[in-house]
Amino acid sequence: MSDTQAADMKEKSGAESAAERSKRIWDAAALKQPDRIPISMTAGYLLAEYGGVSHQELQDDRARAQEILERFACEFEPDSITGVLTPGASPVLGDRMTAWPGHGLPESGSFQFVEHEFMKEDDYDAFLRDPSDWAIRTYLPRAFAELEGLQSLPPLGMWVFGFYNLESLPFYAAPPVQTAAKAFAKAVQVALEEGELAAESVRRMATLGFPPPF
């Protein structure tokens, strides 16, 4: 970018810059000729190096991560940019399929998938017979430590009996089931808070002239 182009960009309002960048990205997506090649990037842990913080701090301190993201975007001016992936509700549920900096990894580690055999060879008959029941009473307890109590539930298909199945409700008072229910409720709240933070980040970036990620 030339000095003249840079000066022109700074004179534009955030809304004008966001609209220009968004058009550039969507023109490329529609196989039209954009004014130049758009750059849409996920900065990830690069932001930690740029901001002089650990991967865990970048991941867990959302205010600090947003400040670094904004500073990085204004300096390098991509057309669209996202920050680092965060664990969200993963630690709340005792997620066994992922590891995060400070949550199963050193603070300088990088997000990892942890491969386990959550579906076993002899699960296929139960899965094909009733996928929902298998997912809730077998798969989730294996994949999430805090949801192990779900394996104590009676078969979910029993609910087709409606009123006549209410006699099974005492099973839901079992401590393992209650622990799973509380963890799930907490995870839902975390997910709602994460959504609000993500929406606020999009609004702030748009004010600076950067449209939402493609």
CSV table of N, CA and C in Angstrom, one decimal, residues 11-151:
chain,number,residue,atom,x,y,z
A,11,GLU,N,-8.3,8.6,6.5
A,11,GLU,CA,-9.3,9.7,6.5
A,11,GLU,C,-10.7,9.2,6.4
A,12,LYS,N,-10.9,8.0,6.0
A,12,LYS,CA,-12.2,7.4,5.9
A,12,LYS,C,-12.8,7.0,7.3
A,13,SER,N,-14.1,7.1,7.4
A,13,SER,CA,-14.7,6.6,8.7
A,13,SER,C,-14.6,5.1,8.8
A,14,GLY,N,-14.8,4.6,10.0
A,14,GLY,CA,-14.8,3.2,10.2
A,14,GLY,C,-15.8,2.5,9.3
A,15,ALA,N,-17.0,3.1,9.2
A,15,ALA,CA,-18.1,2.4,8.4
A,15,ALA,C,-17.8,2.4,7.0
A,16,GLU,N,-17.2,3.5,6.5
A,16,GLU,CA,-16.8,3.5,5.0
A,16,GLU,C,-15.7,2.4,4.8
A,17,SER,N,-14.7,2.4,5.7
A,17,SER,CA,-13.6,1.4,5.5
A,17,SER,C,-14.1,0.0,5.6
A,18,ALA,N,-15.1,-0.3,6.5
A,18,ALA,CA,-15.6,-1.6,6.7
A,18,ALA,C,-16.4,-2.0,5.4
A,19,ALA,N,-17.2,-1.1,4.9
A,19,ALA,CA,-18.0,-1.3,3.7
A,19,ALA,C,-17.1,-1.6,2.5
A,20,GLU,N,-16.0,-0.9,2.4
A,20,GLU,CA,-15.1,-1.1,1.3
A,20,GLU,C,-14.4,-2.4,1.4
A,21,ARG,N,-14.0,-2.8,2.6
A,21,ARG,CA,-13.3,-4.1,2.8
A,21,ARG,C,-14.3,-5.2,2.5
A,22,SER,N,-15.5,-5.1,3.1
A,22,SER,CA,-16.5,-6.1,2.9
A,22,SER,C,-16.8,-6.3,1.4
A,23,LYS,N,-16.9,-5.3,0.7
A,23,LYS,CA,-17.2,-5.4,-0.8
A,23,LYS,C,-16.0,-6.1,-1.5
A,24,ARG,N,-14.8,-5.8,-1.1
A,24,ARG,CA,-13.7,-6.5,-1.7
A,24,ARG,C,-13.7,-8.0,-1.5
A,25,ILE,N,-14.0,-8.4,-0.2
A,25,ILE,CA,-14.1,-9.8,0.1
A,25,ILE,C,-15.2,-10.5,-0.7
A,26,TRP,N,-16.4,-9.9,-0.7
A,26,TRP,CA,-17.5,-10.5,-1.3
A,26,TRP,C,-17.4,-10.5,-2.8
A,27,ASP,N,-16.8,-9.5,-3.4
A,27,ASP,CA,-16.5,-9.5,-4.8
A,27,ASP,C,-15.7,-10.7,-5.2
A,28,ALA,N,-14.6,-11.0,-4.4
A,28,ALA,CA,-13.8,-12.1,-4.6
A,28,ALA,C,-14.5,-13.4,-4.5
A,29,ALA,N,-15.4,-13.5,-3.5
A,29,ALA,CA,-16.2,-14.7,-3.2
A,29,ALA,C,-17.1,-15.0,-4.4
A,30,ALA,N,-17.6,-13.9,-5.0
A,30,ALA,CA,-18.6,-14.0,-6.1
A,30,ALA,C,-17.9,-14.2,-7.4
A,31,LEU,N,-16.6,-14.3,-7.4
A,31,LEU,CA,-15.8,-14.5,-8.6
A,31,LEU,C,-15.8,-13.2,-9.5
A,32,LYS,N,-16.0,-12.1,-8.8
A,32,LYS,CA,-15.9,-10.8,-9.5
A,32,LYS,C,-14.4,-10.3,-9.4
A,33,GLN,N,-14.1,-9.2,-10.1
A,33,GLN,CA,-12.8,-8.6,-10.0
A,33,GLN,C,-12.8,-7.6,-8.9
A,34,PRO,N,-12.1,-7.9,-7.7
A,34,PRO,CA,-12.1,-6.8,-6.7
A,34,PRO,C,-11.0,-5.8,-7.1
A,35,ASP,N,-11.0,-4.7,-6.3
A,35,ASP,CA,-10.0,-3.6,-6.6
A,35,ASP,C,-8.6,-4.1,-6.3
A,36,ARG,N,-8.5,-5.1,-5.4
A,36,ARG,CA,-7.2,-5.7,-5.1
A,36,ARG,C,-7.5,-7.0,-4.4
A,37,ILE,N,-6.5,-7.9,-4.2
A,37,ILE,CA,-6.7,-9.1,-3.6
A,37,ILE,C,-7.0,-8.9,-2.1
A,38,PRO,N,-8.2,-9.4,-1.6
A,38,PRO,CA,-8.5,-9.2,-0.2
A,38,PRO,C,-7.7,-10.1,0.7
A,39,ILE,N,-7.5,-9.7,1.9
A,39,ILE,CA,-6.7,-10.5,2.9
A,39,ILE,C,-7.7,-10.7,4.1
A,40,SER,N,-8.1,-11.9,4.3
A,40,SER,CA,-8.9,-12.3,5.5
A,40,SER,C,-8.1,-13.3,6.3
A,41,MET,N,-7.8,-13.0,7.5
A,41,MET,CA,-6.9,-13.8,8.3
A,41,MET,C,-7.4,-14.1,9.7
A,42,THR,N,-6.9,-15.3,10.2
A,42,THR,CA,-7.1,-15.6,11.6
A,42,THR,C,-5.7,-15.4,12.3
A,43,ALA,N,-5.6,-14.5,13.1
A,43,ALA,CA,-4.3,-14.2,13.7
A,43,ALA,C,-3.8,-15.2,14.7
A,44,GLY,N,-4.8,-15.8,15.4
A,44,GLY,CA,-4.4,-16.9,16.4
A,44,GLY,C,-3.4,-16.5,17.4
A,45,TYR,N,-2.4,-17.4,17.7
A,45,TYR,CA,-1.4,-17.1,18.7
A,45,TYR,C,-0.4,-16.1,18.2
A,46,LEU,N,-0.4,-15.7,17.0
A,46,LEU,CA,0.5,-14.6,16.6
A,46,LEU,C,0.2,-13.4,17.4
A,47,LEU,N,-1.0,-13.2,17.9
A,47,LEU,CA,-1.4,-12.0,18.7
A,47,LEU,C,-0.6,-12.1,20.0
A,48,ALA,N,-0.4,-13.3,20.5
A,48,ALA,CA,0.4,-13.4,21.8
A,48,ALA,C,1.8,-12.9,21.6
A,49,GLU,N,2.4,-13.3,20.5
A,49,GLU,CA,3.8,-12.9,20.3
A,49,GLU,C,3.8,-11.3,20.0
A,50,TYR,N,2.8,-10.9,19.3
A,50,TYR,CA,2.7,-9.4,19.0
A,50,TYR,C,2.5,-8.6,20.3
A,51,GLY,N,1.6,-9.1,21.2
A,51,GLY,CA,1.3,-8.4,22.4
A,51,GLY,C,2.2,-8.7,23.6
A,52,GLY,N,3.1,-9.6,23.4
A,52,GLY,CA,4.0,-9.9,24.5
A,52,GLY,C,3.3,-10.6,25.7
A,53,VAL,N,2.3,-11.5,25.4
A,53,VAL,CA,1.6,-12.2,26.5
A,53,VAL,C,1.7,-13.7,26.2
A,54,SER,N,1.4,-14.5,27.1
A,54,SER,CA,1.4,-16.0,26.9
A,54,SER,C,0.1,-16.4,26.2
A,55,HIS,N,0.2,-17.6,25.6
A,55,HIS,CA,-1.0,-18.1,24.9
A,55,HIS,C,-2.2,-18.2,25.8
A,56,GLN,N,-2.0,-18.6,27.1
A,56,GLN,CA,-3.1,-18.7,28.0
A,56,GLN,C,-3.7,-17.4,28.3
A,57,GLU,N,-2.8,-16.4,28.5
A,57,GLU,CA,-3.3,-15.0,28.9
A,57,GLU,C,-4.1,-14.5,27.7
A,58,LEU,N,-3.7,-14.7,26.5
A,58,LEU,CA,-4.4,-14.2,25.3
A,58,LEU,C,-5.8,-14.9,25.3
A,59,GLN,N,-5.8,-16.2,25.6
A,59,GLN,CA,-7.0,-17.0,25.5
A,59,GLN,C,-8.0,-16.6,26.6
A,60,ASP,N,-7.5,-16.4,27.8
A,60,ASP,CA,-8.4,-16.2,29.0
A,60,ASP,C,-8.7,-14.8,29.3
A,61,ASP,N,-7.9,-13.8,29.0
A,61,ASP,CA,-8.1,-12.4,29.3
A,61,ASP,C,-8.7,-11.8,28.0
A,62,ARG,N,-10.0,-11.8,27.9
A,62,ARG,CA,-10.7,-11.4,26.7
A,62,ARG,C,-10.5,-9.9,26.4
A,63,ALA,N,-10.5,-9.0,27.5
A,63,ALA,CA,-10.3,-7.6,27.3
A,63,ALA,C,-8.9,-7.3,26.7
A,64,ARG,N,-7.9,-8.0,27.3
A,64,ARG,CA,-6.5,-7.8,26.8
A,64,ARG,C,-6.4,-8.3,25.3
A,65,ALA,N,-7.0,-9.5,25.1
A,65,ALA,CA,-6.9,-10.0,23.7
A,65,ALA,C,-7.6,-9.1,22.7
A,66,GLN,N,-8.7,-8.5,23.1
A,66,GLN,CA,-9.4,-7.5,22.2
A,66,GLN,C,-8.5,-6.3,21.9
A,67,GLU,N,-7.8,-5.8,22.9
A,67,GLU,CA,-7.0,-4.7,22.8
A,67,GLU,C,-5.8,-5.0,21.8
A,68,ILE,N,-5.2,-6.2,22.0
A,68,ILE,CA,-4.1,-6.6,21.1
A,68,ILE,C,-4.6,-6.8,19.7
A,69,LEU,N,-5.8,-7.4,19.5
A,69,LEU,CA,-6.4,-7.6,18.2
A,69,LEU,C,-6.6,-6.3,17.5
A,70,GLU,N,-7.1,-5.3,18.2
A,70,GLU,CA,-7.4,-4.0,17.6
A,70,GLU,C,-6.1,-3.3,17.2
A,71,ARG,N,-5.1,-3.4,18.0
A,71,ARG,CA,-3.8,-2.7,17.7
A,71,ARG,C,-3.2,-3.4,16.5
A,72,PHE,N,-3.2,-4.7,16.5
A,72,PHE,CA,-2.7,-5.5,15.3
A,72,PHE,C,-3.4,-5.1,14.0
A,73,ALA,N,-4.7,-5.1,14.1
A,73,ALA,CA,-5.5,-4.8,12.9
A,73,ALA,C,-5.2,-3.4,12.3
A,74,CYS,N,-5.1,-2.4,13.2
A,74,CYS,CA,-4.9,-1.1,12.8
A,74,CYS,C,-3.5,-0.9,12.2
A,75,GLU,N,-2.5,-1.7,12.7
A,75,GLU,CA,-1.2,-1.6,12.2
A,75,GLU,C,-1.0,-2.2,10.8
A,76,PHE,N,-1.6,-3.4,10.7
A,76,PHE,CA,-1.3,-4.2,9.5
A,76,PHE,C,-2.5,-4.2,8.4
A,77,GLU,N,-3.6,-3.7,8.9
A,77,GLU,CA,-4.8,-3.4,8.0
A,77,GLU,C,-5.2,-4.6,7.0
A,78,PRO,N,-5.4,-5.7,7.6
A,78,PRO,CA,-6.0,-6.8,6.7
A,78,PRO,C,-7.5,-6.3,6.4
A,79,ASP,N,-8.1,-7.1,5.5
A,79,ASP,CA,-9.5,-6.7,5.2
A,79,ASP,C,-10.5,-7.3,6.2
A,80,SER,N,-10.1,-8.4,6.8
A,80,SER,CA,-10.9,-9.0,7.9
A,80,SER,C,-10.0,-9.8,8.8
A,81,ILE,N,-10.3,-9.8,10.1
A,81,ILE,CA,-9.4,-10.5,11.0
A,81,ILE,C,-10.1,-11.1,12.2
A,82,THR,N,-9.7,-12.3,12.6
A,82,THR,CA,-10.2,-12.8,13.9
A,82,THR,C,-9.1,-13.1,14.8
A,83,GLY,N,-9.4,-13.2,16.1
A,83,GLY,CA,-8.3,-13.5,17.1
A,83,GLY,C,-8.1,-14.9,17.3
A,84,VAL,N,-7.9,-15.3,18.6
A,84,VAL,CA,-7.5,-16.6,18.9
A,84,VAL,C,-8.8,-17.4,19.3
A,85,LEU,N,-8.8,-18.7,19.0
A,85,LEU,CA,-9.9,-19.6,19.4
A,85,LEU,C,-9.8,-19.7,20.9
A,86,THR,N,-11.0,-19.7,21.6
A,86,THR,CA,-11.1,-19.8,23.0
A,86,THR,C,-11.8,-21.1,23.4
A,87,PRO,N,-11.5,-21.6,24.6
A,87,PRO,CA,-12.2,-22.9,25.0
A,87,PRO,C,-13.7,-22.8,25.3
A,88,GLY,N,-14.1,-21.6,25.7
A,88,GLY,CA,-15.5,-21.5,26.0
A,88,GLY,C,-16.0,-22.4,27.1
A,89,ALA,N,-17.0,-23.2,26.8
A,89,ALA,CA,-17.5,-24.2,27.8
A,89,ALA,C,-16.8,-25.5,27.9
A,90,SER,N,-15.7,-25.6,27.1
A,90,SER,CA,-15.0,-26.9,27.1
A,90,SER,C,-14.5,-27.3,28.5
A,91,PRO,N,-13.8,-26.4,29.2
A,91,PRO,CA,-13.3,-26.8,30.5
A,91,PRO,C,-14.4,-27.1,31.5
A,92,VAL,N,-15.5,-26.3,31.4
A,92,VAL,CA,-16.7,-26.5,32.3
A,92,VAL,C,-17.2,-27.9,32.2
A,93,LEU,N,-17.2,-28.5,31.0
A,93,LEU,CA,-17.8,-29.8,30.9
A,93,LEU,C,-16.8,-30.9,31.0
A,94,GLY,N,-15.5,-30.5,31.3
A,94,GLY,CA,-14.5,-31.6,31.4
A,94,GLY,C,-14.2,-32.2,30.0
A,95,ASP,N,-14.1,-31.4,29.0
A,95,ASP,CA,-14.0,-31.9,27.6
A,95,ASP,C,-12.7,-32.8,27.5
A,96,ARG,N,-12.9,-34.0,27.1
A,96,ARG,CA,-11.8,-34.9,26.9
A,96,ARG,C,-11.2,-34.9,25.5
A,97,MET,N,-11.8,-34.2,24.6
A,97,MET,CA,-11.4,-34.3,23.2
A,97,MET,C,-10.6,-33.1,22.8
A,98,THR,N,-10.4,-32.1,23.6
A,98,THR,CA,-9.6,-30.9,23.3
A,98,THR,C,-8.7,-30.6,24.5
A,99,ALA,N,-7.6,-29.9,24.2
A,99,ALA,CA,-6.7,-29.4,25.3
A,99,ALA,C,-6.3,-28.0,24.9
A,100,TRP,N,-6.1,-27.2,25.9
A,100,TRP,CA,-5.9,-25.7,25.7
A,100,TRP,C,-4.8,-25.2,26.6
A,101,PRO,N,-4.2,-24.1,26.2
A,101,PRO,CA,-3.1,-23.5,27.1
A,101,PRO,C,-3.7,-23.3,28.5
A,102,GLY,N,-3.0,-23.9,29.5
A,102,GLY,CA,-3.5,-23.8,30.8
A,102,GLY,C,-4.6,-24.8,31.2
A,103,HIS,N,-5.1,-25.5,30.2
A,103,HIS,CA,-6.2,-26.5,30.5
A,103,HIS,C,-5.7,-27.8,29.8
A,104,GLY,N,-4.8,-28.5,30.4
A,104,GLY,CA,-4.3,-29.7,29.8
A,104,GLY,C,-3.0,-29.5,29.0
A,105,LEU,N,-2.6,-28.2,28.9
A,105,LEU,CA,-1.3,-27.9,28.2
A,105,LEU,C,-0.6,-26.8,28.9
A,106,PRO,N,0.7,-26.6,28.7
A,106,PRO,CA,1.4,-25.5,29.3
A,106,PRO,C,0.8,-24.2,28.8
A,107,GLU,N,1.1,-23.1,29.5
A,107,GLU,CA,0.5,-21.8,29.1
A,107,GLU,C,1.0,-21.3,27.8
A,108,SER,N,2.1,-21.9,27.3
A,108,SER,CA,2.6,-21.5,25.9
A,108,SER,C,2.2,-22.6,24.9
A,109,GLY,N,1.4,-23.5,25.3
A,109,GLY,CA,0.9,-24.5,24.3
A,109,GLY,C,0.0,-24.0,23.3
A,110,SER,N,-0.4,-24.9,22.3
A,110,SER,CA,-1.3,-24.5,21.3
A,110,SER,C,-2.5,-25.5,21.3
A,111,PHE,N,-3.7,-25.0,21.0
A,111,PHE,CA,-4.9,-25.8,21.0
A,111,PHE,C,-4.7,-27.1,20.3
A,112,GLN,N,-5.1,-28.2,20.9
A,112,GLN,CA,-4.9,-29.5,20.4
A,112,GLN,C,-6.2,-30.3,20.4
A,113,PHE,N,-6.5,-31.2,19.4
A,113,PHE,CA,-7.5,-32.2,19.5
A,113,PHE,C,-6.8,-33.4,20.1
A,114,VAL,N,-7.5,-34.0,21.1
A,114,VAL,CA,-7.0,-35.2,21.8
A,114,VAL,C,-7.8,-36.4,21.3
A,115,GLU,N,-7.2,-37.3,20.6
A,115,GLU,CA,-7.9,-38.4,20.0
A,115,GLU,C,-8.1,-39.6,20.9
A,116,HIS,N,-9.4,-39.9,21.2
A,116,HIS,CA,-9.8,-41.0,22.0
A,116,HIS,C,-10.8,-41.8,21.2
A,117,GLU,N,-11.0,-43.0,21.6
A,117,GLU,CA,-12.0,-43.9,20.9
A,117,GLU,C,-13.4,-43.7,21.7
A,118,PHE,N,-14.0,-42.6,21.4
A,118,PHE,CA,-15.3,-42.3,22.0
A,118,PHE,C,-16.4,-43.2,21.5
A,119,MET,N,-16.3,-43.7,20.3
A,119,MET,CA,-17.3,-44.6,19.7
A,119,MET,C,-16.5,-45.9,19.5
A,120,LYS,N,-17.0,-47.0,20.1
A,120,LYS,CA,-16.3,-48.3,20.0
A,120,LYS,C,-16.9,-49.2,19.0
A,121,GLU,N,-16.2,-50.2,18.6
A,121,GLU,CA,-16.6,-51.1,17.6
A,121,GLU,C,-18.0,-51.7,17.8
A,122,ASP,N,-18.3,-52.0,19.1
A,122,ASP,CA,-19.6,-52.7,19.4
A,122,ASP,C,-20.7,-51.7,19.7
A,123,ASP,N,-20.5,-50.4,19.4
A,123,ASP,CA,-21.5,-49.4,19.7
A,123,ASP,C,-22.4,-49.2,18.5
A,124,TYR,N,-22.1,-49.8,17.3
A,124,TYR,CA,-22.9,-49.5,16.1
A,124,TYR,C,-24.3,-49.9,16.2
A,125,ASP,N,-24.6,-51.1,16.8
A,125,ASP,CA,-26.0,-51.5,16.8
A,125,ASP,C,-26.8,-50.5,17.7
A,126,ALA,N,-26.3,-50.1,18.8
A,126,ALA,CA,-27.0,-49.2,19.7
A,126,ALA,C,-27.2,-47.8,19.0
A,127,PHE,N,-26.1,-47.4,18.3
A,127,PHE,CA,-26.2,-46.1,17.6
A,127,PHE,C,-27.2,-46.1,16.5
A,128,LEU,N,-27.3,-47.2,15.7
A,128,LEU,CA,-28.2,-47.3,14.6
A,128,LEU,C,-29.6,-47.5,15.1
A,129,ARG,N,-29.8,-48.1,16.3
A,129,ARG,CA,-31.1,-48.4,16.8
A,129,ARG,C,-31.8,-47.1,17.3
A,130,ASP,N,-31.0,-46.3,18.0
A,130,ASP,CA,-31.5,-45.0,18.6
A,130,ASP,C,-30.3,-44.0,18.8
A,131,PRO,N,-30.0,-43.3,17.7
A,131,PRO,CA,-28.8,-42.4,17.7
A,131,PRO,C,-28.8,-41.4,18.9
A,132,SER,N,-30.0,-40.8,19.2
A,132,SER,CA,-30.1,-39.8,20.2
A,132,SER,C,-29.8,-40.4,21.6
A,133,ASP,N,-30.4,-41.5,21.8
A,133,ASP,CA,-30.2,-42.2,23.1
A,133,ASP,C,-28.7,-42.5,23.3
A,134,TRP,N,-28.1,-43.1,22.3
A,134,TRP,CA,-26.7,-43.5,22.3
A,134,TRP,C,-25.8,-42.2,22.6
A,135,ALA,N,-26.2,-41.1,21.8
A,135,ALA,CA,-25.3,-39.9,22.0
A,135,ALA,C,-25.4,-39.4,23.4
A,136,ILE,N,-26.6,-39.3,24.0
A,136,ILE,CA,-26.7,-38.7,25.3
A,136,ILE,C,-26.3,-39.6,26.4
A,137,ARG,N,-26.6,-40.9,26.4
A,137,ARG,CA,-26.3,-41.8,27.5
A,137,ARG,C,-25.0,-42.5,27.4
A,138,THR,N,-24.4,-42.5,26.2
A,138,THR,CA,-23.1,-43.2,26.0
A,138,THR,C,-22.0,-42.3,25.6
A,139,TYR,N,-22.3,-41.6,24.5
A,139,TYR,CA,-21.2,-40.7,23.9
A,139,TYR,C,-20.8,-39.6,24.8
A,140,LEU,N,-21.8,-38.8,25.2
A,140,LEU,CA,-21.5,-37.6,26.0
A,140,LEU,C,-20.7,-38.0,27.4
A,141,PRO,N,-21.1,-39.0,28.1
A,141,PRO,CA,-20.4,-39.4,29.3
A,141,PRO,C,-18.9,-39.8,29.0
A,142,ARG,N,-18.7,-40.3,27.8
A,142,ARG,CA,-17.3,-40.6,27.5
A,142,ARG,C,-16.5,-39.4,27.1
A,143,ALA,N,-17.1,-38.5,26.4
A,143,ALA,CA,-16.4,-37.3,25.8
A,143,ALA,C,-16.3,-36.2,26.8
A,144,PHE,N,-17.1,-36.1,27.8
A,144,PHE,CA,-17.1,-35.0,28.8
A,144,PHE,C,-17.2,-35.6,30.2
A,145,ALA,N,-16.2,-35.3,31.0
A,145,ALA,CA,-16.1,-35.8,32.3
A,145,ALA,C,-17.2,-35.4,33.2
A,146,GLU,N,-17.7,-34.2,33.1
A,146,GLU,CA,-18.7,-33.6,33.9
A,146,GLU,C,-20.1,-34.2,33.5
A,147,LEU,N,-20.2,-34.9,32.4
A,147,LEU,CA,-21.5,-35.4,32.0
A,147,LEU,C,-21.6,-36.9,32.1
A,148,GLU,N,-20.6,-37.5,32.9
A,148,GLU,CA,-20.7,-38.9,33.1
A,148,GLU,C,-22.0,-39.4,33.7
A,149,GLY,N,-22.6,-38.6,34.5
A,149,GLY,CA,-23.8,-38.9,35.2
A,149,GLY,C,-25.0,-39.2,34.2
A,150,LEU,N,-24.9,-38.8,33.0
A,150,LEU,CA,-25.9,-39.1,32.0
A,150,LEU,C,-26.1,-40.5,31.7
A,151,GLN,N,-25.1,-41.3,32.0
A,151,GLN,CA,-25.2,-42.7,31.7
A,151,GLN,C,-26.1,-43.4,32.7
